[in-house]
PDB file of C-alpha atoms in Angstrom:
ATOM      1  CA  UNK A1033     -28.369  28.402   2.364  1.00 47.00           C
ATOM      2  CA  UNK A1034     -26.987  25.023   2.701  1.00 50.00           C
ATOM      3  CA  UNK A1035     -26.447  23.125  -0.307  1.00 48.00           C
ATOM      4  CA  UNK A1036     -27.911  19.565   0.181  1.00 63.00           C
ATOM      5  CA  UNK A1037     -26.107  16.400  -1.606  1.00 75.00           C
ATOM      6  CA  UNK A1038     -28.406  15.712  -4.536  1.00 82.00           C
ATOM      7  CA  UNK A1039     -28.318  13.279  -7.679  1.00 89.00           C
ATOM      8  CA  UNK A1040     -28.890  16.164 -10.470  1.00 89.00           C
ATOM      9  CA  UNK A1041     -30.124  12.739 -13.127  1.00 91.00           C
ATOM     10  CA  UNK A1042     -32.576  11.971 -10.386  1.00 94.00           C
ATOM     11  CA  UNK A1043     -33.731  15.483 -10.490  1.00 95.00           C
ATOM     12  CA  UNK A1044     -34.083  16.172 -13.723  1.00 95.00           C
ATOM     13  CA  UNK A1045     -35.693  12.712 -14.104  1.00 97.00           C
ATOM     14  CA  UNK A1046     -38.137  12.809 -11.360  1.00 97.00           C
ATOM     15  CA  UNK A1047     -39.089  16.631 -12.338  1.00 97.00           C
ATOM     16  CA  UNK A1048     -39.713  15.210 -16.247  1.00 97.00           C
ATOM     17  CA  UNK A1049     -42.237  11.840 -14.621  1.00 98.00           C
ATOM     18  CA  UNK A1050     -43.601  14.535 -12.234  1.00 97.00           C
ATOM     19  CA  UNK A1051     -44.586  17.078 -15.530  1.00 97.00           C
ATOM     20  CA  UNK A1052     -45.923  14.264 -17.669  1.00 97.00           C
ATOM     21  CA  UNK A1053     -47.672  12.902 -14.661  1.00 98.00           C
ATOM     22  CA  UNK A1054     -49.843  16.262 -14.201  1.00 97.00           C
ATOM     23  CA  UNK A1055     -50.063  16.918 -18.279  1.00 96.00           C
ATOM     24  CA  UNK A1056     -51.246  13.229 -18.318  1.00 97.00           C
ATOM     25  CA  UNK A1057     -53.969  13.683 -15.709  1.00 97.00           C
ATOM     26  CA  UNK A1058     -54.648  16.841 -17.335  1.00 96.00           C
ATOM     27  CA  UNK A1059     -55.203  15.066 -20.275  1.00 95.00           C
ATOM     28  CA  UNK A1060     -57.150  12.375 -19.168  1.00 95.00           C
ATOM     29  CA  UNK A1061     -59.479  14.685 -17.361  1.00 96.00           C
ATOM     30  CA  UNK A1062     -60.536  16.792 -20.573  1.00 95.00           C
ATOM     31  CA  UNK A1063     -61.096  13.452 -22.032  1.00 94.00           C
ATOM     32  CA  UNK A1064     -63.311  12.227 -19.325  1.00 94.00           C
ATOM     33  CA  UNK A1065     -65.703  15.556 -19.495  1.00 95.00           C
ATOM     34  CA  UNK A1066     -65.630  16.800 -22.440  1.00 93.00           C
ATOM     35  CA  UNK A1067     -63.590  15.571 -25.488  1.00 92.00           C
ATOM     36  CA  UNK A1068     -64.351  18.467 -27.404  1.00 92.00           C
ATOM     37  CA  UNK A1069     -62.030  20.776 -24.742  1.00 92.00           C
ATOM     38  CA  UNK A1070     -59.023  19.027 -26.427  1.00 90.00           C
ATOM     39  CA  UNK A1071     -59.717  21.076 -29.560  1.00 88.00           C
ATOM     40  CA  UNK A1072     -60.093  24.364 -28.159  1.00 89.00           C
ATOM     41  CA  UNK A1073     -57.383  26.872 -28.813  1.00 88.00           C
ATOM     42  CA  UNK A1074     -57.522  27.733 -25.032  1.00 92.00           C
ATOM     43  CA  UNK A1075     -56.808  24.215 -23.539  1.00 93.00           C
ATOM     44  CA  UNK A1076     -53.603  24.420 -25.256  1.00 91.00           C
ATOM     45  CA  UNK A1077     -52.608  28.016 -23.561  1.00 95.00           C
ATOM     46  CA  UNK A1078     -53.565  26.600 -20.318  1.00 95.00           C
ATOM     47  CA  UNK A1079     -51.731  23.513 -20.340  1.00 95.00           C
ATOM     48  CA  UNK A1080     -48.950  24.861 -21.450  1.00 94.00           C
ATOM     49  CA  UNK A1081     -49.084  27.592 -18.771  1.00 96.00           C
ATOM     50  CA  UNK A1082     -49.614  24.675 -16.212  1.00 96.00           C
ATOM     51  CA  UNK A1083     -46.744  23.061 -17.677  1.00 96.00           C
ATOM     52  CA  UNK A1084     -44.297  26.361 -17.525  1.00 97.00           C
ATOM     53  CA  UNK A1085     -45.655  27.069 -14.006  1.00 97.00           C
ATOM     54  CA  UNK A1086     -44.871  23.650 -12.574  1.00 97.00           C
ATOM     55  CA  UNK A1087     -41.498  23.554 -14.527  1.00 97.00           C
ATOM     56  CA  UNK A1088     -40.288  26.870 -13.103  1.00 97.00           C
ATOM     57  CA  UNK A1089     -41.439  25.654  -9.242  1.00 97.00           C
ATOM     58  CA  UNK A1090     -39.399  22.812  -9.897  1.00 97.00           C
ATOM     59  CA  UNK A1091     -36.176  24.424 -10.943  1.00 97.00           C
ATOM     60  CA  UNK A1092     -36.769  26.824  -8.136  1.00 97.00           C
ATOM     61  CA  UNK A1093     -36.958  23.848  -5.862  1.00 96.00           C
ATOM     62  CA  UNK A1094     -33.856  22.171  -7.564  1.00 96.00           C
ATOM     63  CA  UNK A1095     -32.206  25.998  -7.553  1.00 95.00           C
ATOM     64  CA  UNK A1096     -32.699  25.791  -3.736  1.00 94.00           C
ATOM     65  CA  UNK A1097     -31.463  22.368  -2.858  1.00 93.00           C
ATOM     66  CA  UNK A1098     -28.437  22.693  -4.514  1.00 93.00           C
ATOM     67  CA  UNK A1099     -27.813  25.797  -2.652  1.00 91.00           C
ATOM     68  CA  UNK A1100     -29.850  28.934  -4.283  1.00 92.00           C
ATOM     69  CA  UNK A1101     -27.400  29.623  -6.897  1.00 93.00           C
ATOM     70  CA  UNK A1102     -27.995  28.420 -10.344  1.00 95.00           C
ATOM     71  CA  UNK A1103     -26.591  30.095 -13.879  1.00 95.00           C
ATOM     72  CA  UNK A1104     -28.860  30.427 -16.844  1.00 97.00           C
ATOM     73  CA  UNK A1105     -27.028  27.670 -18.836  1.00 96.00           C
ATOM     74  CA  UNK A1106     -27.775  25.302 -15.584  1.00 96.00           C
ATOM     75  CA  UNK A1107     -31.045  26.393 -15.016  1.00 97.00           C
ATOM     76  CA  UNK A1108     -31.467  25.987 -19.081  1.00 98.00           C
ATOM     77  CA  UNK A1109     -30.136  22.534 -19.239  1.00 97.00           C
ATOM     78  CA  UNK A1110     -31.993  21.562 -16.344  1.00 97.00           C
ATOM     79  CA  UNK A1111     -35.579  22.784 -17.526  1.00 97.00           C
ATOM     80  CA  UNK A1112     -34.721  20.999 -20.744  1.00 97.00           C
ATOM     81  CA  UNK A1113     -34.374  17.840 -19.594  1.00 97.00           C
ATOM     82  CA  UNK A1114     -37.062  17.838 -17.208  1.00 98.00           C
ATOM     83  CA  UNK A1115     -39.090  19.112 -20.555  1.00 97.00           C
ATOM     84  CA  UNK A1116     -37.959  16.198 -22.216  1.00 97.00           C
ATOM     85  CA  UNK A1117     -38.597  13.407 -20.239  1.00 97.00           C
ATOM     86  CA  UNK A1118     -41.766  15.010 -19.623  1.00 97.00           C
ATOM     87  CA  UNK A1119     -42.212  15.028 -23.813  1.00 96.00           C
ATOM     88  CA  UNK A1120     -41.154  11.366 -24.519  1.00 96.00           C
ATOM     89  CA  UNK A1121     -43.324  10.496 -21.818  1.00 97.00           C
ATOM     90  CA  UNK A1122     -46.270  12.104 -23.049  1.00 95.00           C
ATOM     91  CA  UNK A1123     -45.479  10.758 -26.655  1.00 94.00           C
ATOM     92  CA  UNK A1124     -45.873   6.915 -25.426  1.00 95.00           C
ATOM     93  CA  UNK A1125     -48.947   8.195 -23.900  1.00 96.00           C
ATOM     94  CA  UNK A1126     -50.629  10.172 -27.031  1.00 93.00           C
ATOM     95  CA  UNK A1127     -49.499   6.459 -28.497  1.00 93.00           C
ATOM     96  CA  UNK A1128     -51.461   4.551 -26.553  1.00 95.00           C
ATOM     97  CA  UNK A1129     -54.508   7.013 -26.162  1.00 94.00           C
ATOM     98  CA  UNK A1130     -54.927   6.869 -30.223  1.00 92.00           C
ATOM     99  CA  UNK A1131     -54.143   3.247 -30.160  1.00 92.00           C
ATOM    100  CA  UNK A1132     -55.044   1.264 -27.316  1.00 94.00           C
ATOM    101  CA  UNK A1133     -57.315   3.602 -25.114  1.00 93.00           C
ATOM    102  CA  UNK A1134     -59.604   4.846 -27.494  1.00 93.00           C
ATOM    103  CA  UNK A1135     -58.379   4.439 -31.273  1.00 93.00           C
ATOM    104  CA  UNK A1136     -61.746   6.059 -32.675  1.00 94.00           C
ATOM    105  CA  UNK A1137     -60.308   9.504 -30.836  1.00 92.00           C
ATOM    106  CA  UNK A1138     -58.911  10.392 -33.945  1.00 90.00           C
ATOM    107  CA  UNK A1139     -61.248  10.435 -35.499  1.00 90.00           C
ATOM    108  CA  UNK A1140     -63.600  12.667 -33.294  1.00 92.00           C
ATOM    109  CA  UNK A1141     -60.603  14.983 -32.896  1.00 88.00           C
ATOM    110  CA  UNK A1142     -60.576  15.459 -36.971  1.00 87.00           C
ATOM    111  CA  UNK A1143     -64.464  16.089 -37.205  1.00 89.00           C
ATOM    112  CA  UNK A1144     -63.875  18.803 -33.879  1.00 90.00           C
ATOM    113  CA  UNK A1145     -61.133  20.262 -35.691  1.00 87.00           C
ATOM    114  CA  UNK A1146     -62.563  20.737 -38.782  1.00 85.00           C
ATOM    115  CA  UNK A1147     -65.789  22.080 -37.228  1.00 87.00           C
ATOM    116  CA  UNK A1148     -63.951  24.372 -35.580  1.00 86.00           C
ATOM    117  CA  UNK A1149     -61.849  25.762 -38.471  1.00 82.00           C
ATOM    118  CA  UNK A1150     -65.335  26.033 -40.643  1.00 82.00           C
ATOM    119  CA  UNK A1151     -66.761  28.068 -38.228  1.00 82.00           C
ATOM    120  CA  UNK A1152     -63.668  30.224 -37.791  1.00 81.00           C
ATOM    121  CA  UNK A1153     -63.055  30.492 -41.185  1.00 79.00           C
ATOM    122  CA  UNK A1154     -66.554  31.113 -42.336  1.00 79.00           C
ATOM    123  CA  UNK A1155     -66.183  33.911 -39.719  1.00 79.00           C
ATOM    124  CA  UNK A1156     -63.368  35.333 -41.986  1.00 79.00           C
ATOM    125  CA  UNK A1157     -65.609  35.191 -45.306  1.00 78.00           C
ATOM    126  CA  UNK A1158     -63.239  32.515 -47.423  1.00 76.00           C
ATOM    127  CA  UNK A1159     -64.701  31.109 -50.725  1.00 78.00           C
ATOM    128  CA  UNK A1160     -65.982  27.742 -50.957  1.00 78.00           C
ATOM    129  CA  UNK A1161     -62.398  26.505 -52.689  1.00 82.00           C
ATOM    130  CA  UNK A1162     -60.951  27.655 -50.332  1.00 80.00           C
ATOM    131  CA  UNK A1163     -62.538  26.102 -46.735  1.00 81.00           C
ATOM    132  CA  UNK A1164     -62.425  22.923 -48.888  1.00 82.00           C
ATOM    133  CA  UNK A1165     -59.121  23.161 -49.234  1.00 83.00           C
ATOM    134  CA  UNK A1166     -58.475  24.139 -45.733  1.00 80.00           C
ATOM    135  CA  UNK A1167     -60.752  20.822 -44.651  1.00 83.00           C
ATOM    136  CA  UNK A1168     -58.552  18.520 -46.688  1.00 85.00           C
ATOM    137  CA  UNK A1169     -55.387  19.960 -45.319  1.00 84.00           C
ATOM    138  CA  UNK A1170     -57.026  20.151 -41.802  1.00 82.00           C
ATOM    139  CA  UNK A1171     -58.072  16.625 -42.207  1.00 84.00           C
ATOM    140  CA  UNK A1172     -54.677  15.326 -43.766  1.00 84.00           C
ATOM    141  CA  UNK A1173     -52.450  16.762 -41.004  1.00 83.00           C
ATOM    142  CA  UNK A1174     -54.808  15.102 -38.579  1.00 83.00           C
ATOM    143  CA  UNK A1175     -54.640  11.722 -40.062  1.00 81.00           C
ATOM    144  CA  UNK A1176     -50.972  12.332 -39.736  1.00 82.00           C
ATOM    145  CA  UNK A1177     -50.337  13.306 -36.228  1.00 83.00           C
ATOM    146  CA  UNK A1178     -52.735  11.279 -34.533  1.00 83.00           C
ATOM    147  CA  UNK A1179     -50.377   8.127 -35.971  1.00 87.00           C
ATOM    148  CA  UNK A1180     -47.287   6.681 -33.613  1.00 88.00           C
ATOM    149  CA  UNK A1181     -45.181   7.410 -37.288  1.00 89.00           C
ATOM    150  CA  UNK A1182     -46.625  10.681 -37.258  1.00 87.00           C
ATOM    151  CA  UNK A1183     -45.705  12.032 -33.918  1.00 88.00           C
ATOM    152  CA  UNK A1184     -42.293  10.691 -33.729  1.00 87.00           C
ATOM    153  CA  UNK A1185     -41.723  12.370 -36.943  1.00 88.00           C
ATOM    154  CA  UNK A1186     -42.845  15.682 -35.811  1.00 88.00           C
ATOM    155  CA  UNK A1187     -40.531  15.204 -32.829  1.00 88.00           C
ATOM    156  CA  UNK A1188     -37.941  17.300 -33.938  1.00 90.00           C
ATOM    157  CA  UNK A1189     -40.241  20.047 -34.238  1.00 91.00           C
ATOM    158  CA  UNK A1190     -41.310  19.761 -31.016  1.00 92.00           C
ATOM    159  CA  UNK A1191     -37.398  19.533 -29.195  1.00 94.00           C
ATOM    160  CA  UNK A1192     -37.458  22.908 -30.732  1.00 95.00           C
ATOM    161  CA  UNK A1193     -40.250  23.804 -28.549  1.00 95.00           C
ATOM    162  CA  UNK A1194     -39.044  22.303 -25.756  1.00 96.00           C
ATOM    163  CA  UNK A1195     -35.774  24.576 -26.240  1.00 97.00           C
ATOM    164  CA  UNK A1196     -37.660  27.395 -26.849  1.00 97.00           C
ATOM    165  CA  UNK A1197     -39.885  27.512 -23.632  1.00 97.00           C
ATOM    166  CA  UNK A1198     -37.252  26.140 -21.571  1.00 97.00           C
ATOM    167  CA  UNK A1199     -35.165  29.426 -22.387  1.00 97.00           C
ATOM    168  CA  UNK A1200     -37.424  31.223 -21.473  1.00 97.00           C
ATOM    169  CA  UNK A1201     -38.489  28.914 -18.027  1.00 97.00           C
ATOM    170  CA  UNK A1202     -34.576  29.320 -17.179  1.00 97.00           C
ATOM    171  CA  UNK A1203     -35.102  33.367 -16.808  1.00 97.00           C
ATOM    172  CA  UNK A1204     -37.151  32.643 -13.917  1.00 97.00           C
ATOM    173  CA  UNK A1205     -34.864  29.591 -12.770  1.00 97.00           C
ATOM    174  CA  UNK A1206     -31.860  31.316 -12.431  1.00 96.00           C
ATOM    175  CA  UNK A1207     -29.834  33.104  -9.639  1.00 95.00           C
ATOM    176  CA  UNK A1208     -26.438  34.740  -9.882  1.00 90.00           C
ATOM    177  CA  UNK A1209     -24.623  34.669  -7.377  1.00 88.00           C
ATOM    178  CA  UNK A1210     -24.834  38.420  -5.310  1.00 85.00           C
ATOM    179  CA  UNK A1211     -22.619  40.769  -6.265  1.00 81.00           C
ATOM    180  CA  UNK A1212     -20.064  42.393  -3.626  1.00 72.00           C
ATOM    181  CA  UNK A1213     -20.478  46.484  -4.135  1.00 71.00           C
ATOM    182  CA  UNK A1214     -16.576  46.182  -2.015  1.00 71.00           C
ATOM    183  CA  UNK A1215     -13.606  46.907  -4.037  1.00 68.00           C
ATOM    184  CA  UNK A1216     -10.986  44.006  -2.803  1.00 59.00           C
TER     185      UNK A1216
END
């Protein structure tokens, strides 16, 4: 394979625009038909899965073009900062969907979310004191995400996200070189 001459910051950068792109559409789409999707435990799975599967066809691509050889730190550091852009991206976007696009959203999100964890929780046989409990903390940590304050400051929790599925994304990345079985 022949490597071609590539800018590795234009990679990385149009892989991250290309991620957030599809996660934004995504996004947009579950919005569109049914708001309520956004609260299922499911729609996170999937877009996440959607989100590994398009990040590990890109460092395969990226892999390729440089040649087909790519170690696991490469392949790591690459699927991290294509998973970051991708995250700041979608941060500004979260921003102005609570904001600008619909500010009542969270609102509907909190009354979803608690409906949800009544039912599942009634499902588990907790005391009253307790699912009201559960509510206010449900409701609380709503209120506080759904804020531009709030998701910057859990950023740092999600970076550590970001490293954690980009190790993993790297696994399938990757490509050693082949190993001669001829003694030199």
């Amino acid at each position: 394979m022949e490597a071609k001459n590539i800018n590795y910051n234009e990679e990385w950068l149009k892989g991250g625009l290309i991620l957030a792109g599809v996660s934004i559409l995504l996004t947009m789409l579950t919005y569109v038909i049914d708001v309520s999707l956004m609260v299922e435990w499911w729609f996170g799975v999937v877009s996440l899965l959607i989100s590994m599967g398009l990040l590990i066809y890109l460092g395969i691509n990226y892999r390729n073009d440089i040649g087909g050889i790519l170690s696991y730190g490469d392949a790591f550091k690459f699927s991290f900062l294509v998973f970051f852009v991708s995250y700041v991206v979608g941060i500004i976007f979260q921003i102005a969907l609570y904001t600008v696009i619909d500010p009542e959203l969270p609102e509907i999100m909190k009354q979803l979310t608690v409906e949800k964890t009544v039912e599942m929780m009634e499902g588990f046989g907790l005391s009253d004191e307790a699912l009201d409990a559960a509510i206010i903390g449900v409701e609380d940590g709503i209120d506080k995400a759904t804020t531009p304050m709030g998701m910057i400051k859990s950023a740092p929790l999600g970076i550590f996200f970001l490293l954690f599925f980009s190790a993993i994304s790297a696994i399938f990345i990757k490509r050693n070189p082949p190993v001669s079985d001829r003694i030199n």
